[in-house]
Short mmCIF file of N, CA and C in Angstrom, two decimals:
data_model
loop_
_atom_site.label_atom_id
_atom_site.label_comp_id
_atom_site.label_asym_id
_atom_site.label_seq_id
_atom_site.Cartn_x
_atom_site.Cartn_y
_atom_site.Cartn_z
N UNK Z 1 0.82 -1.19 0.00
CA UNK Z 1 0.00 0.00 0.00
C UNK Z 1 0.87 1.26 0.00
N UNK Z 2 1.95 1.22 0.78
CA UNK Z 2 2.84 2.37 0.86
C UNK Z 2 3.49 2.63 -0.51
N UNK Z 3 3.85 1.57 -1.24
CA UNK Z 3 4.47 1.71 -2.55
C UNK Z 3 3.50 2.35 -3.54
N UNK Z 4 2.24 1.95 -3.50
CA UNK Z 4 1.23 2.52 -4.40
C UNK Z 4 1.03 4.00 -4.10
N UNK Z 5 1.00 4.38 -2.83
CA UNK Z 5 0.83 5.77 -2.43
C UNK Z 5 2.03 6.60 -2.89
N UNK Z 6 3.23 6.03 -2.75
CA UNK Z 6 4.44 6.72 -3.18
C UNK Z 6 4.43 6.94 -4.68
N UNK Z 7 4.04 5.92 -5.45
CA UNK Z 7 3.96 6.06 -6.90
C UNK Z 7 2.95 7.13 -7.31
N UNK Z 8 1.82 7.13 -6.65
CA UNK Z 8 0.79 8.12 -6.94
C UNK Z 8 1.31 9.53 -6.63
N UNK Z 9 2.01 9.67 -5.52
CA UNK Z 9 2.57 10.95 -5.12
C UNK Z 9 3.60 11.43 -6.15
N UNK Z 10 4.47 10.54 -6.59
CA UNK Z 10 5.51 10.87 -7.57
C UNK Z 10 4.86 11.24 -8.90
N UNK Z 11 3.84 10.49 -9.31
CA UNK Z 11 3.13 10.80 -10.55
C UNK Z 11 2.48 12.18 -10.46
N UNK Z 12 1.91 12.49 -9.32
CA UNK Z 12 1.30 13.79 -9.11
C UNK Z 12 2.32 14.92 -9.19
N UNK Z 13 3.48 14.71 -8.59
CA UNK Z 13 4.55 15.71 -8.67
C UNK Z 13 5.03 15.91 -10.10
N UNK Z 14 5.15 14.82 -10.84
CA UNK Z 14 5.58 14.91 -12.24
C UNK Z 14 4.57 15.69 -13.06
N UNK Z 15 3.29 15.44 -12.83
CA UNK Z 15 2.24 16.17 -13.55
C UNK Z 15 2.28 17.65 -13.20
N UNK Z 16 2.46 17.96 -11.93
CA UNK Z 16 2.53 19.35 -11.49
C UNK Z 16 3.73 20.05 -12.12
N UNK Z 17 4.87 19.38 -12.13
CA UNK Z 17 6.09 19.95 -12.72
C UNK Z 17 5.91 20.20 -14.21
N UNK Z 18 5.29 19.27 -14.91
CA UNK Z 18 5.11 19.45 -16.35
C UNK Z 18 4.13 20.58 -16.64
N UNK Z 19 3.13 20.75 -15.81
CA UNK Z 19 2.16 21.82 -15.98
C UNK Z 19 2.82 23.17 -15.72
N UNK Z 20 3.67 23.26 -14.69
CA UNK Z 20 4.34 24.51 -14.37
C UNK Z 20 5.31 24.91 -15.47
N UNK Z 21 5.94 23.95 -16.11
CA UNK Z 21 6.92 24.25 -17.15
C UNK Z 21 6.27 24.54 -18.50
N UNK Z 22 4.98 24.22 -18.63
CA UNK Z 22 4.30 24.40 -19.90
C UNK Z 22 4.17 25.88 -20.21
N UNK Z 23 4.54 26.23 -21.39
CA UNK Z 23 4.35 27.59 -21.85
C UNK Z 23 3.42 27.52 -23.05
N UNK Z 24 2.40 28.30 -23.02
CA UNK Z 24 1.46 28.25 -24.13
C UNK Z 24 0.84 29.60 -24.36
N UNK Z 25 0.06 29.66 -25.42
CA UNK Z 25 -0.61 30.89 -25.78
C UNK Z 25 -2.09 30.59 -25.95
N UNK Z 26 -2.91 31.37 -25.29
CA UNK Z 26 -4.36 31.27 -25.43
C UNK Z 26 -4.84 32.53 -26.14
N UNK Z 27 -5.71 32.35 -27.11
CA UNK Z 27 -6.24 33.49 -27.85
C UNK Z 27 -7.76 33.44 -27.81
N UNK Z 28 -8.36 34.56 -27.47
CA UNK Z 28 -9.82 34.68 -27.45
C UNK Z 28 -10.22 35.91 -28.25
N UNK Z 29 -11.35 35.83 -28.91
CA UNK Z 29 -11.88 36.95 -29.68
C UNK Z 29 -13.18 37.38 -29.02
N UNK Z 30 -13.23 38.63 -28.57
CA UNK Z 30 -14.41 39.16 -27.89
C UNK Z 30 -15.36 39.80 -28.89
N UNK Z 31 -16.55 39.25 -29.00
CA UNK Z 31 -17.60 39.74 -29.90
C UNK Z 31 -17.10 39.96 -31.33
N UNK Z 32 -16.58 38.91 -31.97
CA UNK Z 32 -16.04 39.09 -33.33
C UNK Z 32 -17.07 39.55 -34.35
N UNK Z 33 -18.34 39.29 -34.09
CA UNK Z 33 -19.38 39.74 -35.02
C UNK Z 33 -19.50 41.27 -35.02
N UNK Z 34 -18.90 41.92 -34.02
CA UNK Z 34 -18.94 43.38 -33.93
C UNK Z 34 -17.60 44.02 -34.31
N UNK Z 35 -16.65 43.24 -34.79
CA UNK Z 35 -15.35 43.78 -35.20
C UNK Z 35 -15.54 44.78 -36.33
N UNK Z 36 -14.64 45.73 -36.43
CA UNK Z 36 -14.74 46.79 -37.44
C UNK Z 36 -14.81 46.26 -38.86
N UNK Z 37 -13.95 45.28 -39.18
CA UNK Z 37 -13.91 44.81 -40.56
C UNK Z 37 -13.38 43.39 -40.63
N UNK Z 38 -14.29 42.46 -40.68
CA UNK Z 38 -13.99 41.06 -40.93
C UNK Z 38 -15.05 40.59 -41.91
N UNK Z 39 -14.80 39.53 -42.61
CA UNK Z 39 -15.69 39.05 -43.66
C UNK Z 39 -17.16 39.05 -43.25
N UNK Z 40 -18.01 39.37 -44.22
CA UNK Z 40 -19.46 39.30 -44.00
C UNK Z 40 -19.90 37.84 -43.80
N UNK Z 41 -19.22 36.93 -44.48
CA UNK Z 41 -19.56 35.52 -44.45
C UNK Z 41 -19.07 34.88 -43.14
N UNK Z 42 -19.98 34.25 -42.41
CA UNK Z 42 -19.62 33.67 -41.12
C UNK Z 42 -18.55 32.60 -41.22
N UNK Z 43 -18.62 31.74 -42.23
CA UNK Z 43 -17.62 30.68 -42.40
C UNK Z 43 -16.25 31.28 -42.65
N UNK Z 44 -16.19 32.29 -43.49
CA UNK Z 44 -14.92 32.97 -43.78
C UNK Z 44 -14.40 33.68 -42.54
N UNK Z 45 -15.29 34.33 -41.79
CA UNK Z 45 -14.89 35.02 -40.56
C UNK Z 45 -14.28 34.03 -39.57
N UNK Z 46 -14.91 32.87 -39.41
CA UNK Z 46 -14.39 31.85 -38.49
C UNK Z 46 -13.02 31.35 -38.95
N UNK Z 47 -12.84 31.20 -40.26
CA UNK Z 47 -11.55 30.76 -40.79
C UNK Z 47 -10.47 31.79 -40.50
N UNK Z 48 -10.79 33.06 -40.70
CA UNK Z 48 -9.83 34.14 -40.44
C UNK Z 48 -9.42 34.13 -38.97
N UNK Z 49 -10.39 34.04 -38.07
CA UNK Z 49 -10.09 34.06 -36.65
C UNK Z 49 -9.29 32.84 -36.22
N UNK Z 50 -9.61 31.69 -36.80
CA UNK Z 50 -8.86 30.47 -36.50
C UNK Z 50 -7.41 30.60 -36.97
N UNK Z 51 -7.21 31.15 -38.16
CA UNK Z 51 -5.86 31.34 -38.69
C UNK Z 51 -5.07 32.34 -37.86
N UNK Z 52 -5.71 33.42 -37.43
CA UNK Z 52 -5.02 34.40 -36.60
C UNK Z 52 -4.65 33.81 -35.24
N UNK Z 53 -5.56 33.03 -34.66
CA UNK Z 53 -5.26 32.38 -33.37
C UNK Z 53 -4.08 31.43 -33.53
N UNK Z 54 -4.05 30.67 -34.60
CA UNK Z 54 -2.94 29.75 -34.85
C UNK Z 54 -1.63 30.53 -35.02
N UNK Z 55 -1.70 31.69 -35.64
CA UNK Z 55 -0.50 32.50 -35.82
C UNK Z 55 0.03 33.00 -34.47
N UNK Z 56 -0.85 33.52 -33.63
CA UNK Z 56 -0.45 33.95 -32.28
C UNK Z 56 0.17 32.77 -31.51
N UNK Z 57 -0.47 31.60 -31.61
CA UNK Z 57 0.03 30.43 -30.90
C UNK Z 57 1.43 30.03 -31.39
N UNK Z 58 1.64 30.12 -32.69
CA UNK Z 58 2.96 29.81 -33.26
C UNK Z 58 4.00 30.80 -32.74
N UNK Z 59 3.66 32.07 -32.69
CA UNK Z 59 4.59 33.06 -32.16
C UNK Z 59 4.88 32.81 -30.68
N UNK Z 60 3.87 32.37 -29.95
CA UNK Z 60 4.04 32.09 -28.52
C UNK Z 60 5.07 31.01 -28.25
N UNK Z 61 5.31 30.14 -29.23
CA UNK Z 61 6.31 29.08 -29.06
C UNK Z 61 7.72 29.65 -28.92
N UNK Z 62 7.92 30.90 -29.33
CA UNK Z 62 9.25 31.50 -29.23
C UNK Z 62 9.51 32.13 -27.86
N UNK Z 63 8.50 32.15 -26.99
CA UNK Z 63 8.70 32.69 -25.65
C UNK Z 63 9.59 31.77 -24.83
N UNK Z 64 10.24 32.33 -23.84
CA UNK Z 64 11.12 31.55 -22.97
C UNK Z 64 10.32 30.50 -22.21
N UNK Z 65 10.95 29.38 -21.86
CA UNK Z 65 10.25 28.34 -21.08
C UNK Z 65 9.68 28.92 -19.78
N UNK Z 66 8.49 28.45 -19.44
CA UNK Z 66 7.82 28.92 -18.23
C UNK Z 66 6.90 30.10 -18.45
N UNK Z 67 6.98 30.72 -19.63
CA UNK Z 67 6.12 31.87 -19.92
C UNK Z 67 4.86 31.41 -20.63
N UNK Z 68 3.76 32.02 -20.30
CA UNK Z 68 2.51 31.76 -21.02
C UNK Z 68 1.88 33.11 -21.34
N UNK Z 69 1.13 33.13 -22.42
CA UNK Z 69 0.57 34.37 -22.92
C UNK Z 69 -0.92 34.18 -23.16
N UNK Z 70 -1.70 35.12 -22.67
CA UNK Z 70 -3.14 35.13 -22.92
C UNK Z 70 -3.46 36.40 -23.69
N UNK Z 71 -4.12 36.24 -24.81
CA UNK Z 71 -4.45 37.37 -25.68
C UNK Z 71 -5.96 37.41 -25.88
N UNK Z 72 -6.51 38.60 -25.69
CA UNK Z 72 -7.93 38.83 -25.95
C UNK Z 72 -8.02 39.90 -27.04
N UNK Z 73 -8.43 39.50 -28.23
CA UNK Z 73 -8.58 40.43 -29.35
C UNK Z 73 -9.97 41.07 -29.23
N UNK Z 74 -9.99 42.40 -29.17
CA UNK Z 74 -11.25 43.11 -28.98
C UNK Z 74 -11.75 43.80 -30.24
N UNK Z 75 -10.87 43.96 -31.23
CA UNK Z 75 -11.31 44.53 -32.50
C UNK Z 75 -10.31 44.17 -33.59
N UNK Z 76 -10.81 44.04 -34.80
CA UNK Z 76 -9.97 43.74 -35.96
C UNK Z 76 -10.52 44.49 -37.16
N UNK Z 77 -9.61 45.16 -37.86
CA UNK Z 77 -9.93 45.84 -39.10
C UNK Z 77 -8.89 45.34 -40.09
N UNK Z 78 -9.29 44.45 -40.98
CA UNK Z 78 -8.36 43.81 -41.89
C UNK Z 78 -7.89 44.76 -42.99
N UNK Z 79 -6.75 44.43 -43.58
CA UNK Z 79 -6.20 45.22 -44.69
C UNK Z 79 -7.19 45.22 -45.85
N UNK Z 80 -7.32 46.37 -46.48
CA UNK Z 80 -8.23 46.48 -47.61
C UNK Z 80 -9.68 46.59 -47.16
N UNK Z 81 -10.55 46.50 -48.12
CA UNK Z 81 -11.99 46.56 -47.85
C UNK Z 81 -12.67 45.45 -48.62
N UNK Z 82 -13.64 44.84 -47.98
CA UNK Z 82 -14.42 43.81 -48.66
C UNK Z 82 -15.42 44.52 -49.56
N UNK Z 83 -15.52 44.07 -50.79
CA UNK Z 83 -16.44 44.65 -51.74
C UNK Z 83 -17.59 43.67 -51.96
N UNK Z 84 -18.75 43.92 -51.36
CA UNK Z 84 -19.87 42.98 -51.47
C UNK Z 84 -20.32 42.75 -52.90
N UNK Z 85 -20.14 43.72 -53.79
CA UNK Z 85 -20.55 43.57 -55.19
C UNK Z 85 -19.67 42.57 -55.93
N UNK Z 86 -18.47 42.33 -55.41
CA UNK Z 86 -17.54 41.43 -56.08
C UNK Z 86 -17.41 40.10 -55.34
N UNK Z 87 -18.38 39.79 -54.51
CA UNK Z 87 -18.32 38.55 -53.75
C UNK Z 87 -18.40 37.34 -54.66
N UNK Z 88 -17.66 36.35 -54.27
CA UNK Z 88 -17.74 35.07 -54.97
C UNK Z 88 -17.79 34.01 -53.87
N UNK Z 89 -17.25 32.85 -54.14
CA UNK Z 89 -17.24 31.82 -53.11
C UNK Z 89 -16.21 32.11 -52.03
N UNK Z 90 -15.30 33.05 -52.31
CA UNK Z 90 -14.28 33.41 -51.33
C UNK Z 90 -14.31 34.91 -51.08
N UNK Z 91 -13.73 35.31 -49.96
CA UNK Z 91 -13.62 36.71 -49.59
C UNK Z 91 -12.76 37.44 -50.63
N UNK Z 92 -13.24 38.56 -51.14
CA UNK Z 92 -12.51 39.35 -52.11
C UNK Z 92 -12.30 40.73 -51.50
N UNK Z 93 -11.03 41.11 -51.27
CA UNK Z 93 -10.73 42.38 -50.63
C UNK Z 93 -9.98 43.28 -51.61
N UNK Z 94 -10.35 44.55 -51.63
CA UNK Z 94 -9.71 45.54 -52.48
C UNK Z 94 -8.78 46.36 -51.60
N UNK Z 95 -7.50 46.46 -52.00
CA UNK Z 95 -6.51 47.21 -51.23
C UNK Z 95 -6.02 48.38 -52.04
N UNK Z 96 -6.15 49.57 -51.47
CA UNK Z 96 -5.79 50.78 -52.20
C UNK Z 96 -4.58 51.48 -51.61
N UNK Z 97 -4.22 51.14 -50.38
CA UNK Z 97 -3.12 51.84 -49.71
C UNK Z 97 -3.58 53.14 -49.09
N UNK Z 98 -4.87 53.41 -49.16
CA UNK Z 98 -5.42 54.60 -48.53
C UNK Z 98 -5.65 54.32 -47.05
N UNK Z 99 -6.79 54.67 -46.56
CA UNK Z 99 -7.10 54.46 -45.13
C UNK Z 99 -7.64 53.05 -44.91
N UNK Z 100 -7.02 52.07 -45.54
CA UNK Z 100 -7.51 50.69 -45.42
C UNK Z 100 -6.44 49.76 -44.84
N UNK Z 101 -5.51 50.33 -44.08
CA UNK Z 101 -4.45 49.51 -43.49
C UNK Z 101 -5.00 48.62 -42.38
N UNK Z 102 -4.29 47.52 -42.07
CA UNK Z 102 -4.77 46.63 -41.02
C UNK Z 102 -4.61 47.24 -39.63
N UNK Z 103 -5.58 46.94 -38.76
CA UNK Z 103 -5.55 47.42 -37.37
C UNK Z 103 -6.09 46.31 -36.48
N UNK Z 104 -5.63 46.33 -35.24
CA UNK Z 104 -6.13 45.35 -34.26
C UNK Z 104 -5.99 45.95 -32.87
N UNK Z 105 -6.97 45.68 -32.04
CA UNK Z 105 -6.90 46.06 -30.63
C UNK Z 105 -6.94 44.77 -29.82
N UNK Z 106 -6.08 44.73 -28.82
CA UNK Z 106 -6.04 43.53 -27.99
C UNK Z 106 -5.58 43.87 -26.58
N UNK Z 107 -5.80 42.93 -25.70
CA UNK Z 107 -5.29 42.98 -24.34
C UNK Z 107 -4.51 41.69 -24.13
N UNK Z 108 -3.33 41.79 -23.53
CA UNK Z 108 -2.56 40.58 -23.28
C UNK Z 108 -2.11 40.51 -21.82
N UNK Z 109 -1.93 39.28 -21.38
CA UNK Z 109 -1.39 39.00 -20.04
C UNK Z 109 -0.26 38.00 -20.23
N UNK Z 110 0.91 38.36 -19.73
CA UNK Z 110 2.08 37.49 -19.79
C UNK Z 110 2.34 36.97 -18.38
N UNK Z 111 2.42 35.65 -18.27
CA UNK Z 111 2.65 35.02 -16.97
C UNK Z 111 3.92 34.19 -17.01
N UNK Z 112 4.60 34.16 -15.87
CA UNK Z 112 5.74 33.27 -15.71
C UNK Z 112 5.46 32.39 -14.50
N UNK Z 113 5.41 31.10 -14.76
CA UNK Z 113 5.13 30.11 -13.72
C UNK Z 113 3.88 30.48 -12.92
N UNK Z 114 2.85 30.96 -13.63
CA UNK Z 114 1.57 31.26 -13.00
C UNK Z 114 1.45 32.66 -12.42
N UNK Z 115 2.52 33.45 -12.40
CA UNK Z 115 2.49 34.81 -11.87
C UNK Z 115 2.45 35.80 -13.02
N UNK Z 116 1.57 36.79 -12.92
CA UNK Z 116 1.48 37.83 -13.95
C UNK Z 116 2.72 38.70 -13.87
N UNK Z 117 3.45 38.78 -14.98
CA UNK Z 117 4.64 39.64 -15.02
C UNK Z 117 4.46 40.81 -15.98
N UNK Z 118 3.36 40.81 -16.72
CA UNK Z 118 3.07 41.92 -17.62
C UNK Z 118 1.69 41.80 -18.21
N UNK Z 119 1.04 42.94 -18.37
CA UNK Z 119 -0.23 42.97 -19.08
C UNK Z 119 -0.46 44.37 -19.59
N UNK Z 120 -1.14 44.47 -20.69
CA UNK Z 120 -1.36 45.77 -21.28
C UNK Z 120 -2.39 45.67 -22.40
N UNK Z 121 -2.94 46.82 -22.76
CA UNK Z 121 -3.74 46.95 -23.96
C UNK Z 121 -2.80 47.36 -25.08
N UNK Z 122 -3.08 46.93 -26.29
CA UNK Z 122 -2.25 47.30 -27.42
C UNK Z 122 -3.13 47.63 -28.62
N UNK Z 123 -2.70 48.63 -29.36
CA UNK Z 123 -3.36 49.01 -30.61
C UNK Z 123 -2.34 48.82 -31.72
N UNK Z 124 -2.54 47.81 -32.54
CA UNK Z 124 -1.62 47.49 -33.62
C UNK Z 124 -2.14 48.12 -34.90
N UNK Z 125 -1.23 48.62 -35.74
CA UNK Z 125 -1.63 49.10 -37.06
C UNK Z 125 -0.39 49.14 -37.95
N UNK Z 126 -0.61 49.08 -39.24
CA UNK Z 126 0.49 49.13 -40.20
C UNK Z 126 0.06 49.97 -41.39
N UNK Z 127 0.27 51.28 -41.28
CA UNK Z 127 -0.15 52.21 -42.32
C UNK Z 127 0.60 52.00 -43.63
N UNK Z 128 1.79 51.45 -43.58
CA UNK Z 128 2.59 51.28 -44.79
C UNK Z 128 2.56 49.83 -45.28
N UNK Z 129 1.47 49.14 -45.02
CA UNK Z 129 1.39 47.71 -45.31
C UNK Z 129 1.63 47.36 -46.77
N UNK Z 130 1.31 48.23 -47.71
CA UNK Z 130 1.50 47.93 -49.13
C UNK Z 130 2.86 48.35 -49.67
N UNK Z 131 3.59 49.16 -48.92
CA UNK Z 131 4.85 49.69 -49.45
C UNK Z 131 6.09 49.02 -48.86
N UNK Z 132 5.93 48.13 -47.93
CA UNK Z 132 7.10 47.47 -47.34
C UNK Z 132 7.18 46.01 -47.76
N UNK Z 133 8.34 45.45 -47.60
CA UNK Z 133 8.54 44.04 -47.96
C UNK Z 133 7.76 43.17 -46.99
N UNK Z 134 7.04 42.22 -47.54
CA UNK Z 134 6.26 41.29 -46.72
C UNK Z 134 6.77 39.89 -47.03
N UNK Z 135 7.19 39.19 -46.03
CA UNK Z 135 7.79 37.87 -46.24
C UNK Z 135 6.78 36.75 -46.36
N UNK Z 136 5.52 37.06 -46.18
CA UNK Z 136 4.50 36.02 -46.34
C UNK Z 136 4.12 35.91 -47.81
N UNK Z 137 3.75 34.74 -48.22
CA UNK Z 137 3.41 34.48 -49.62
C UNK Z 137 2.24 35.35 -50.07
N UNK Z 138 2.26 35.74 -51.32
CA UNK Z 138 1.19 36.61 -51.84
C UNK Z 138 -0.17 35.92 -51.79
N UNK Z 139 -0.20 34.59 -51.74
CA UNK Z 139 -1.46 33.86 -51.66
C UNK Z 139 -2.02 33.76 -50.24
N UNK Z 140 -1.25 34.23 -49.26
CA UNK Z 140 -1.72 34.19 -47.86
C UNK Z 140 -2.65 35.37 -47.64
N UNK Z 141 -3.92 35.10 -47.45
CA UNK Z 141 -4.92 36.16 -47.30
C UNK Z 141 -4.70 37.04 -46.08
N UNK Z 142 -3.94 36.55 -45.12
CA UNK Z 142 -3.71 37.30 -43.89
C UNK Z 142 -2.27 37.81 -43.80
N UNK Z 143 -1.60 37.92 -44.93
CA UNK Z 143 -0.18 38.28 -44.93
C UNK Z 143 0.09 39.62 -44.28
N UNK Z 144 -0.77 40.60 -44.46
CA UNK Z 144 -0.55 41.93 -43.89
C UNK Z 144 -0.84 41.94 -42.39
N UNK Z 145 -1.88 41.23 -42.00
CA UNK Z 145 -2.20 41.14 -40.57
C UNK Z 145 -1.10 40.38 -39.84
N UNK Z 146 -0.61 39.29 -40.43
CA UNK Z 146 0.45 38.50 -39.79
C UNK Z 146 1.73 39.32 -39.63
N UNK Z 147 2.09 40.08 -40.66
CA UNK Z 147 3.29 40.91 -40.55
C UNK Z 147 3.13 41.93 -39.44
N UNK Z 148 1.96 42.55 -39.35
CA UNK Z 148 1.69 43.53 -38.30
C UNK Z 148 1.80 42.88 -36.92
N UNK Z 149 1.23 41.69 -36.78
CA UNK Z 149 1.29 40.96 -35.51
C UNK Z 149 2.74 40.58 -35.18
N UNK Z 150 3.49 40.13 -36.19
CA UNK Z 150 4.90 39.78 -35.98
C UNK Z 150 5.68 40.98 -35.44
N UNK Z 151 5.48 42.14 -36.05
CA UNK Z 151 6.19 43.35 -35.62
C UNK Z 151 5.86 43.68 -34.17
N UNK Z 152 4.57 43.63 -33.82
CA UNK Z 152 4.15 43.91 -32.45
C UNK Z 152 4.75 42.89 -31.48
N UNK Z 153 4.66 41.62 -31.83
CA UNK Z 153 5.14 40.55 -30.95
C UNK Z 153 6.64 40.71 -30.69
N UNK Z 154 7.39 40.96 -31.74
CA UNK Z 154 8.83 41.11 -31.63
C UNK Z 154 9.20 42.31 -30.74
N UNK Z 155 8.56 43.44 -30.97
CA UNK Z 155 8.90 44.63 -30.18
C UNK Z 155 8.38 44.54 -28.74
N UNK Z 156 7.28 43.86 -28.52
CA UNK Z 156 6.71 43.76 -27.17
C UNK Z 156 7.43 42.74 -26.31
N UNK Z 157 7.76 41.58 -26.90
CA UNK Z 157 8.34 40.49 -26.11
C UNK Z 157 9.82 40.26 -26.38
N UNK Z 158 10.41 41.07 -27.24
CA UNK Z 158 11.85 40.98 -27.50
C UNK Z 158 12.30 39.68 -28.11
N UNK Z 159 11.44 39.07 -28.90
CA UNK Z 159 11.81 37.82 -29.55
C UNK Z 159 12.02 38.06 -31.04
N UNK Z 160 12.84 37.23 -31.60
CA UNK Z 160 13.05 37.29 -33.05
C UNK Z 160 11.99 36.42 -33.69
N UNK Z 161 11.18 36.99 -34.54
CA UNK Z 161 10.11 36.26 -35.19
C UNK Z 161 10.66 35.59 -36.44
N UNK Z 162 10.46 34.27 -36.51
CA UNK Z 162 10.88 33.53 -37.70
C UNK Z 162 9.76 33.59 -38.70
N UNK Z 163 10.04 34.17 -39.82
CA UNK Z 163 9.03 34.28 -40.87
C UNK Z 163 9.25 33.19 -41.89
N UNK Z 164 8.19 32.75 -42.51
CA UNK Z 164 8.32 31.65 -43.49
C UNK Z 164 9.10 32.10 -44.72
N UNK Z 165 9.73 31.13 -45.34
CA UNK Z 165 10.42 31.40 -46.60
C UNK Z 165 9.36 31.64 -47.68
N UNK Z 166 9.64 32.56 -48.56
CA UNK Z 166 8.68 32.85 -49.65
C UNK Z 166 8.63 31.68 -50.61
N UNK Z 167 7.45 31.44 -51.12
CA UNK Z 167 7.26 30.35 -52.07
C UNK Z 167 7.26 30.86 -53.47
#
């Protein structure tokens, strides 16, 4: 009986240690149906939010061990404008380089081993999104938003963002 209790205790300690060392990123979108500019189509909107969450999570992997990040996106205004007259089976966005740059508002909480070490509201934007080099493939519908997020992540958390090789 003592051996079984000891094994259970050791297993519990191992689980606790692995949980404490886990670093991850959680992303939530608050009232996405009220965001400034996301696709009219619900399926497309869900795909965009899923892709953005995956991008944040990928960036979170570059944080130091023991750090976890919680992000709450409160508004999104995507690059370009959706033109309802030109709708097809996919989202069609017109980009002019005028007042249609990507923007995002979010709140983040950075924790180390369960303790909050930083939190803030952030307003991301990239007014020069069409005039600068973008390392994401031209076929990536979120290439401008991802670049904007990369820039914010790098400057906020001091990490070097690995961008994909162009195809």
